[in-house]
Tab-separated table of C-alpha atoms in Angstrom:
chain	number	residue	atom	x	y	z
A	1	UNK	CA	-64.111	-7.370	-0.458
A	2	UNK	CA	-65.183	-3.786	-0.952
A	3	UNK	CA	-68.634	-4.538	0.409
A	4	UNK	CA	-67.163	-6.272	3.460
A	5	UNK	CA	-64.794	-3.378	4.139
A	6	UNK	CA	-67.700	-0.914	4.001
A	7	UNK	CA	-70.098	-2.987	6.093
A	8	UNK	CA	-70.163	-1.932	9.725
A	9	UNK	CA	-69.659	-4.344	12.561
A	10	UNK	CA	-67.433	-7.098	13.772
A	11	UNK	CA	-69.018	-9.789	11.592
A	12	UNK	CA	-67.643	-8.324	8.363
A	13	UNK	CA	-64.232	-7.812	9.981
A	14	UNK	CA	-64.317	-11.459	11.114
A	15	UNK	CA	-65.104	-12.507	7.528
A	16	UNK	CA	-62.171	-10.461	6.235
A	17	UNK	CA	-59.873	-12.075	8.802
A	18	UNK	CA	-61.007	-15.461	7.522
A	19	UNK	CA	-60.266	-14.424	3.937
A	20	UNK	CA	-56.788	-13.189	4.850
A	21	UNK	CA	-56.128	-16.569	6.477
A	22	UNK	CA	-57.633	-18.443	3.511
A	23	UNK	CA	-55.892	-16.772	0.563
A	24	UNK	CA	-52.332	-17.929	-0.203
A	25	UNK	CA	-49.479	-15.572	0.733
A	26	UNK	CA	-48.257	-13.011	-1.787
A	27	UNK	CA	-51.327	-13.294	-4.000
A	28	UNK	CA	-53.328	-10.302	-5.217
A	29	UNK	CA	-56.422	-11.718	-3.509
A	30	UNK	CA	-54.683	-11.796	-0.131
A	31	UNK	CA	-53.273	-8.315	-0.605
A	32	UNK	CA	-56.781	-7.050	-1.397
A	33	UNK	CA	-58.213	-8.806	1.672
A	34	UNK	CA	-55.501	-7.261	3.855
A	35	UNK	CA	-56.236	-3.821	2.419
A	36	UNK	CA	-59.944	-4.255	3.118
A	37	UNK	CA	-59.224	-5.496	6.642
A	38	UNK	CA	-56.917	-2.548	7.306
A	39	UNK	CA	-59.842	-0.218	6.585
A	40	UNK	CA	-61.710	-1.960	9.411
A	41	UNK	CA	-58.956	-1.619	11.993
A	42	UNK	CA	-61.277	0.033	14.517
A	43	UNK	CA	-63.702	-2.903	14.474
A	44	UNK	CA	-60.845	-5.381	14.682
A	45	UNK	CA	-59.241	-3.539	17.597
A	46	UNK	CA	-62.552	-3.207	19.425
A	47	UNK	CA	-63.830	-6.763	19.173
A	48	UNK	CA	-61.468	-9.202	17.475
A	49	UNK	CA	-58.000	-8.900	18.995
A	50	UNK	CA	-57.725	-12.581	20.054
A	51	UNK	CA	-58.861	-13.777	16.619
A	52	UNK	CA	-56.734	-11.231	14.750
A	53	UNK	CA	-53.390	-11.863	16.453
A	54	UNK	CA	-52.621	-15.299	14.908
A	55	UNK	CA	-53.831	-14.194	11.467
A	56	UNK	CA	-51.696	-11.056	11.585
A	57	UNK	CA	-48.690	-12.959	12.942
A	58	UNK	CA	-48.816	-15.335	9.991
A	59	UNK	CA	-49.474	-12.568	7.459
A	60	UNK	CA	-46.595	-10.428	8.752
A	61	UNK	CA	-44.318	-13.446	8.460
A	62	UNK	CA	-45.363	-14.415	4.928
A	63	UNK	CA	-46.096	-11.073	3.236
A	64	UNK	CA	-42.678	-9.620	3.977
A	65	UNK	CA	-41.717	-9.229	0.306
A	66	UNK	CA	-44.650	-6.884	-0.396
A	67	UNK	CA	-43.963	-3.517	1.287
A	68	UNK	CA	-47.382	-2.024	0.491
A	69	UNK	CA	-49.198	-4.930	2.116
A	70	UNK	CA	-46.749	-4.940	5.014
A	71	UNK	CA	-47.427	-1.277	5.783
A	72	UNK	CA	-51.172	-2.038	5.907
A	73	UNK	CA	-50.492	-4.974	8.233
A	74	UNK	CA	-48.246	-2.893	10.485
A	75	UNK	CA	-50.914	-0.229	10.843
A	76	UNK	CA	-53.510	-2.842	11.636
A	77	UNK	CA	-51.267	-4.566	14.170
A	78	UNK	CA	-50.395	-1.287	15.894
A	79	UNK	CA	-54.120	-0.552	16.295
A	80	UNK	CA	-54.498	-3.723	18.373
A	81	UNK	CA	-52.541	-2.213	21.240
A	82	UNK	CA	-50.080	-3.882	23.602
A	83	UNK	CA	-50.841	-7.457	22.469
A	84	UNK	CA	-49.332	-6.546	19.094
A	85	UNK	CA	-45.892	-5.583	20.431
A	86	UNK	CA	-44.529	-9.049	19.763
A	87	UNK	CA	-45.837	-8.867	16.193
A	88	UNK	CA	-44.084	-5.573	15.514
A	89	UNK	CA	-40.755	-6.167	17.275
A	90	UNK	CA	-39.288	-8.448	14.556
A	91	UNK	CA	-39.976	-5.732	11.998
A	92	UNK	CA	-37.231	-3.574	13.501
A	93	UNK	CA	-34.905	-5.588	11.252
A	94	UNK	CA	-37.180	-5.676	8.195
A	95	UNK	CA	-35.301	-5.190	4.896
A	96	UNK	CA	-37.608	-2.363	3.753
A	97	UNK	CA	-37.133	1.086	5.316
A	98	UNK	CA	-40.801	2.036	4.971
A	99	UNK	CA	-41.920	-1.066	6.862
A	100	UNK	CA	-39.235	-0.379	9.475
A	101	UNK	CA	-40.425	3.227	9.861
A	102	UNK	CA	-44.070	2.152	10.173
A	103	UNK	CA	-43.141	-0.475	12.746
A	104	UNK	CA	-41.008	2.038	14.660
A	105	UNK	CA	-43.895	4.481	14.840
A	106	UNK	CA	-46.296	1.744	15.893
A	107	UNK	CA	-43.948	0.567	18.618
A	108	UNK	CA	-43.511	4.144	19.833
A	109	UNK	CA	-47.324	4.590	20.007
A	110	UNK	CA	-47.437	1.405	22.070
A	111	UNK	CA	-44.637	2.716	24.334
A	112	UNK	CA	-42.657	-0.472	23.652
A	113	UNK	CA	-39.336	0.513	25.201
A	114	UNK	CA	-37.862	-2.946	24.560
A	115	UNK	CA	-37.721	-1.980	20.852
A	116	UNK	CA	-35.353	0.886	21.618
A	117	UNK	CA	-31.983	-0.901	21.160
A	118	UNK	CA	-32.900	-2.258	17.722
A	119	UNK	CA	-34.352	1.058	16.576
A	120	UNK	CA	-31.345	2.996	17.888
A	121	UNK	CA	-29.077	0.666	15.937
A	122	UNK	CA	-31.129	1.131	12.771
A	123	UNK	CA	-31.106	4.924	13.133
A	124	UNK	CA	-27.427	5.216	13.966
A	125	UNK	CA	-26.328	2.989	11.093
A	126	UNK	CA	-28.666	4.440	8.477
A	127	UNK	CA	-25.974	6.100	6.375
A	128	UNK	CA	-24.406	2.738	5.537
A	129	UNK	CA	-27.665	0.760	5.619
A	130	UNK	CA	-28.932	-0.270	2.166
A	131	UNK	CA	-32.520	-0.032	3.417
A	132	UNK	CA	-32.119	3.737	3.455
A	133	UNK	CA	-30.693	4.014	-0.063
A	134	UNK	CA	-32.880	5.851	-2.599
A	135	UNK	CA	-35.004	3.501	-4.697
A	136	UNK	CA	-37.212	4.414	-7.638
A	137	UNK	CA	-40.882	4.415	-6.754
A	138	UNK	CA	-40.232	4.205	-3.020
A	139	UNK	CA	-40.570	6.918	-0.345
A	140	UNK	CA	-37.748	9.351	0.349
A	141	UNK	CA	-35.271	7.570	2.643
A	142	UNK	CA	-34.538	10.799	4.530
A	143	UNK	CA	-38.209	11.073	5.512
A	144	UNK	CA	-38.257	7.415	6.566
A	145	UNK	CA	-35.134	7.922	8.672
A	146	UNK	CA	-36.735	10.973	10.318
A	147	UNK	CA	-39.722	8.815	11.256
A	148	UNK	CA	-37.445	6.189	12.823
A	149	UNK	CA	-35.491	8.883	14.670
A	150	UNK	CA	-38.730	10.427	15.977
A	151	UNK	CA	-39.844	7.015	17.248
A	152	UNK	CA	-36.471	6.564	18.959
A	153	UNK	CA	-36.834	9.959	20.625
A	154	UNK	CA	-40.353	9.087	21.826
A	155	UNK	CA	-39.202	5.746	23.211
A	156	UNK	CA	-36.250	7.371	24.978
A	157	UNK	CA	-38.676	9.767	26.682
A	158	UNK	CA	-40.831	6.799	27.683
A	159	UNK	CA	-37.796	4.971	29.063
A	160	UNK	CA	-36.593	8.024	30.992
A	161	UNK	CA	-40.065	8.633	32.426
A	162	UNK	CA	-40.094	5.103	33.863
A	163	UNK	CA	-36.856	5.596	35.758
């Protein structure tokens, strides 16, 4: 996997996509393949968007219990541009605050104003939301909330600019 992630070109990215699809969900092999693929996001975004979308859709659906792998998937999906909006929108209700924050930032970069209501709700209810409770070994919830709030502010500006 390391060799594939360091090899330039779309062929190695295509091979990594195939490995992500092949390995069973929530296995160390699949997590490693996703990590390697995430390092090739530029090649995927440049040449493999149609092939990547179904693989990422399935991986985002099945890897949800692994926040580290999910954050790699969110970053990869956001790099695909507008076609990835529908992949990231369901993550506005993800049970992990880091995944939510990554998705919020990705959606803001994509100017996906339709994510605004869900992200506003997440930000406004954060004080009573267990996703934003401190957890050992996890990022600071205050920083994650700031990231969500910044995404909300960006999306509000996008919405207001369209009016």
